[in-house]
């Protein structure tokens, strides 16, 4: 066999190897870059999630969950009829370190949670440094909110990693910074601004006590296109 024929075979073999490598890379890309859409429910409410599977081990997700609740809560000696709306949209990056459904999730939570409450006086009470009577103050309107961006970390498991439809369970925590609380009188002006601000600080301390993190427990269904 001549040198020219041997060189042609070598070149042909290299082209075949390159073609196979490119085909494999395209197959991996097709396997990885796929949109995700799903539904979740849990301690942070009901909602949707959407994202992109970047490669077989890495995914980017946007989660939008929210829920509302109404009830009574005692704050610094007063009973408030409270309405709460928990809203925590998240931008998360999932990483699968092993060839299984287990994954690590990390990212940011935009905490837009708000509480609104109304308290009426049933007897004399000290607000800040001032004592008032029920006939002096019609009621107190309180508003508490976070409105901050904080880190999130979670652990999860997802079924059907290589199939289109799967379910997943995730447990994680969002850091909670200090809550912002404001207080106003309802249809009266018996209290000074300093007294209202002092009472708001007490309420914030009560709400912040023992709440450094918000737990996320959620179950979801996810479809990979």
CSV table of C-alpha atoms in Angstrom, one decimal:
chain,number,residue,atom,x,y,z
A,1,UNK,CA,0.0,0.0,0.0
A,2,UNK,CA,1.4,3.4,-1.0
A,3,UNK,CA,2.0,6.3,1.4
A,4,UNK,CA,-0.7,8.4,-0.3
A,5,UNK,CA,-3.4,5.7,0.2
A,6,UNK,CA,-2.4,5.3,3.9
A,7,UNK,CA,-2.6,9.1,4.4
A,8,UNK,CA,-6.0,9.2,2.9
A,9,UNK,CA,-7.2,6.5,5.3
A,10,UNK,CA,-5.8,8.4,8.2
A,11,UNK,CA,-7.5,11.6,7.2
A,12,UNK,CA,-10.7,9.8,6.6
A,13,UNK,CA,-10.4,8.2,10.1
A,14,UNK,CA,-9.8,11.6,11.6
A,15,UNK,CA,-12.8,13.0,9.9
A,16,UNK,CA,-15.0,10.2,11.1
A,17,UNK,CA,-13.7,10.7,14.7
A,18,UNK,CA,-14.4,14.5,14.5
A,19,UNK,CA,-17.8,13.8,13.1
A,20,UNK,CA,-18.6,11.3,15.9
A,21,UNK,CA,-17.4,13.8,18.5
A,22,UNK,CA,-19.5,16.7,17.1
A,23,UNK,CA,-22.5,14.4,16.9
A,24,UNK,CA,-22.0,13.4,20.6
A,25,UNK,CA,-21.7,17.1,21.6
A,26,UNK,CA,-24.9,18.0,19.7
A,27,UNK,CA,-26.7,15.1,21.4
A,28,UNK,CA,-25.6,16.3,24.8
A,29,UNK,CA,-26.6,19.9,24.0
A,30,UNK,CA,-30.0,18.7,22.8
A,31,UNK,CA,-30.3,16.7,26.0
A,32,UNK,CA,-29.3,19.7,28.2
A,33,UNK,CA,-30.7,22.9,26.8
A,34,UNK,CA,-34.4,22.3,27.3
A,35,UNK,CA,-37.1,24.5,28.8
A,36,UNK,CA,-38.8,23.5,32.0
A,37,UNK,CA,-42.3,24.3,33.3
A,38,UNK,CA,-44.1,23.1,36.4
A,39,UNK,CA,-46.4,23.6,39.4
A,40,UNK,CA,-45.4,23.6,43.1
A,41,UNK,CA,-47.2,23.7,46.4
A,42,UNK,CA,-45.8,23.9,49.9
A,43,UNK,CA,-45.1,26.2,52.9
A,44,UNK,CA,-44.4,29.2,50.7
A,45,UNK,CA,-47.8,28.7,48.9
A,46,UNK,CA,-49.0,27.6,45.5
A,47,UNK,CA,-47.4,28.7,42.2
A,48,UNK,CA,-45.5,28.1,39.0
A,49,UNK,CA,-41.9,27.5,38.1
A,50,UNK,CA,-40.2,27.9,34.8
A,51,UNK,CA,-36.6,27.5,33.7
A,52,UNK,CA,-34.0,26.0,31.5
A,53,UNK,CA,-32.0,22.8,31.8
A,54,UNK,CA,-28.5,23.9,30.8
A,55,UNK,CA,-27.0,20.5,30.8
A,56,UNK,CA,-27.8,17.1,32.4
A,57,UNK,CA,-26.5,18.3,35.8
A,58,UNK,CA,-27.3,22.0,35.8
A,59,UNK,CA,-30.7,23.8,35.7
A,60,UNK,CA,-31.9,27.4,36.1
A,61,UNK,CA,-35.3,27.9,37.7
A,62,UNK,CA,-37.6,30.8,38.5
A,63,UNK,CA,-40.2,30.0,41.2
A,64,UNK,CA,-43.2,32.1,41.9
A,65,UNK,CA,-45.2,31.1,45.0
A,66,UNK,CA,-47.7,33.0,47.2
A,67,UNK,CA,-50.4,32.4,49.8
A,68,UNK,CA,-52.7,34.5,52.0
A,69,UNK,CA,-53.9,34.0,55.5
A,70,UNK,CA,-56.2,35.9,58.0
A,71,UNK,CA,-56.3,35.5,61.7
A,72,UNK,CA,-55.8,37.0,65.2
A,73,UNK,CA,-52.4,37.6,66.8
A,74,UNK,CA,-51.4,39.2,70.1
A,75,UNK,CA,-48.6,41.8,69.8
A,76,UNK,CA,-47.4,43.8,72.8
A,77,UNK,CA,-50.6,43.4,74.7
A,78,UNK,CA,-53.0,44.1,71.9
A,79,UNK,CA,-55.0,41.7,69.7
A,80,UNK,CA,-54.7,42.5,66.0
A,81,UNK,CA,-56.9,41.1,63.3
A,82,UNK,CA,-54.2,40.3,60.9
A,83,UNK,CA,-54.1,39.6,57.1
A,84,UNK,CA,-50.8,38.1,55.8
A,85,UNK,CA,-49.6,37.6,52.3
A,86,UNK,CA,-46.5,35.5,51.9
A,87,UNK,CA,-44.9,36.2,48.5
A,88,UNK,CA,-41.3,35.0,47.8
A,89,UNK,CA,-40.3,34.7,44.1
A,90,UNK,CA,-37.0,33.0,43.7
A,91,UNK,CA,-34.2,32.6,41.1
A,92,UNK,CA,-32.5,29.3,41.7
A,93,UNK,CA,-29.6,27.2,40.3
A,94,UNK,CA,-29.9,23.5,40.7
A,95,UNK,CA,-26.9,21.2,40.6
A,96,UNK,CA,-26.9,17.4,40.5
A,97,UNK,CA,-23.5,16.2,41.9
A,98,UNK,CA,-24.4,12.5,41.3
A,99,UNK,CA,-26.0,10.3,38.6
A,100,UNK,CA,-29.3,10.3,40.5
A,101,UNK,CA,-32.3,12.6,41.2
A,102,UNK,CA,-30.6,14.3,44.2
A,103,UNK,CA,-29.8,18.0,43.7
A,104,UNK,CA,-28.5,21.0,45.5
A,105,UNK,CA,-30.4,24.4,45.0
A,106,UNK,CA,-29.0,27.8,45.7
A,107,UNK,CA,-30.0,31.3,44.7
A,108,UNK,CA,-31.9,34.4,45.8
A,109,UNK,CA,-35.3,35.1,47.3
A,110,UNK,CA,-37.1,38.4,46.8
A,111,UNK,CA,-39.1,38.5,50.0
A,112,UNK,CA,-42.3,40.6,49.4
A,113,UNK,CA,-44.2,39.3,52.4
A,114,UNK,CA,-46.6,41.8,54.1
A,115,UNK,CA,-48.8,41.8,57.1
A,116,UNK,CA,-51.6,44.2,57.8
A,117,UNK,CA,-53.5,44.4,61.1
A,118,UNK,CA,-56.1,46.3,63.0
A,119,UNK,CA,-56.4,46.5,66.8
A,120,UNK,CA,-59.2,48.1,68.9
A,121,UNK,CA,-58.6,49.0,72.5
A,122,UNK,CA,-60.8,47.4,75.3
A,123,UNK,CA,-59.2,49.3,78.1
A,124,UNK,CA,-56.4,51.7,79.0
A,125,UNK,CA,-53.1,50.7,77.5
A,126,UNK,CA,-49.6,52.1,77.1
A,127,UNK,CA,-48.5,52.8,73.6
A,128,UNK,CA,-44.9,53.6,73.4
A,129,UNK,CA,-44.5,55.9,76.5
A,130,UNK,CA,-48.1,57.2,76.5
A,131,UNK,CA,-51.1,55.8,78.2
A,132,UNK,CA,-54.4,56.1,76.3
A,133,UNK,CA,-58.1,55.2,76.8
A,134,UNK,CA,-60.3,53.4,74.3
A,135,UNK,CA,-62.4,56.5,73.8
A,136,UNK,CA,-59.2,58.4,72.8
A,137,UNK,CA,-58.0,56.0,70.1
A,138,UNK,CA,-60.5,54.4,67.7
A,139,UNK,CA,-57.9,51.7,66.6
A,140,UNK,CA,-54.4,51.1,65.5
A,141,UNK,CA,-53.4,50.1,62.0
A,142,UNK,CA,-50.2,48.2,61.7
A,143,UNK,CA,-48.2,47.2,58.6
A,144,UNK,CA,-45.2,44.9,58.6
A,145,UNK,CA,-43.1,44.0,55.6
A,146,UNK,CA,-39.8,42.6,54.5
A,147,UNK,CA,-39.2,43.7,50.9
A,148,UNK,CA,-35.6,42.5,50.7
A,149,UNK,CA,-33.5,40.1,48.7
A,150,UNK,CA,-31.9,37.3,50.7
A,151,UNK,CA,-30.0,34.1,50.0
A,152,UNK,CA,-31.7,30.7,49.7
A,153,UNK,CA,-30.2,27.2,50.1
A,154,UNK,CA,-32.1,23.9,49.6
A,155,UNK,CA,-31.8,20.1,49.0
A,156,UNK,CA,-34.1,18.2,46.7
A,157,UNK,CA,-34.9,15.0,44.8
A,158,UNK,CA,-36.4,14.8,41.4
A,159,UNK,CA,-37.8,11.8,39.6
A,160,UNK,CA,-37.6,11.1,35.9
A,161,UNK,CA,-34.4,13.0,35.4
A,162,UNK,CA,-34.0,11.8,31.9
A,163,UNK,CA,-37.8,11.8,31.1
A,164,UNK,CA,-40.0,14.7,30.2
A,165,UNK,CA,-42.4,14.4,33.2
A,166,UNK,CA,-41.3,14.2,36.8
A,167,UNK,CA,-42.0,15.1,40.3
A,168,UNK,CA,-39.7,16.7,42.9
A,169,UNK,CA,-39.5,17.4,46.6
A,170,UNK,CA,-37.4,20.2,48.0
A,171,UNK,CA,-36.6,21.4,51.5
A,172,UNK,CA,-34.7,24.7,52.0
A,173,UNK,CA,-34.4,27.9,54.0
A,174,UNK,CA,-34.5,31.6,53.2
A,175,UNK,CA,-32.8,34.1,55.5
A,176,UNK,CA,-35.1,36.7,57.1
A,177,UNK,CA,-33.7,40.1,57.8
A,178,UNK,CA,-35.3,42.6,60.3
A,179,UNK,CA,-38.9,43.3,59.6
A,180,UNK,CA,-40.1,46.9,58.9
A,181,UNK,CA,-43.1,47.9,60.9
A,182,UNK,CA,-45.2,51.0,60.8
A,183,UNK,CA,-48.1,52.0,63.0
A,184,UNK,CA,-50.9,54.6,62.5
A,185,UNK,CA,-54.0,55.7,64.4
A,186,UNK,CA,-57.5,55.0,63.0
A,187,UNK,CA,-59.6,58.2,62.9
A,188,UNK,CA,-57.9,59.8,65.8
A,189,UNK,CA,-54.7,61.8,66.7
A,190,UNK,CA,-54.3,61.2,70.4
A,191,UNK,CA,-50.8,59.6,70.1
A,192,UNK,CA,-47.6,61.4,69.2
A,193,UNK,CA,-45.4,60.1,66.3
A,194,UNK,CA,-42.7,59.2,68.8
A,195,UNK,CA,-45.1,57.0,70.7
A,196,UNK,CA,-46.3,55.2,67.6
A,197,UNK,CA,-42.8,54.6,66.4
A,198,UNK,CA,-41.8,53.2,69.8
A,199,UNK,CA,-44.8,50.8,69.7
A,200,UNK,CA,-43.9,49.8,66.1
A,201,UNK,CA,-40.3,48.9,67.3
A,202,UNK,CA,-41.8,46.7,70.0
A,203,UNK,CA,-44.0,44.9,67.5
A,204,UNK,CA,-41.0,44.4,65.2
A,205,UNK,CA,-39.0,42.9,68.1
A,206,UNK,CA,-41.9,40.5,68.8
A,207,UNK,CA,-42.3,39.4,65.2
A,208,UNK,CA,-38.5,39.0,64.7
A,209,UNK,CA,-38.1,36.9,67.8
A,210,UNK,CA,-37.1,33.4,66.7
A,211,UNK,CA,-37.7,34.1,63.0
A,212,UNK,CA,-34.2,34.2,61.5
A,213,UNK,CA,-35.1,31.8,58.6
A,214,UNK,CA,-38.2,30.9,56.7
A,215,UNK,CA,-38.6,27.1,55.9
A,216,UNK,CA,-39.5,26.0,52.4
A,217,UNK,CA,-41.0,22.6,52.0
A,218,UNK,CA,-42.5,22.0,48.6
A,219,UNK,CA,-43.7,19.3,46.3
A,220,UNK,CA,-43.9,19.9,42.5
A,221,UNK,CA,-44.6,18.5,39.1
A,222,UNK,CA,-42.2,19.5,36.3
A,223,UNK,CA,-42.4,19.0,32.5
A,224,UNK,CA,-39.2,19.2,30.4
A,225,UNK,CA,-39.9,20.0,26.8
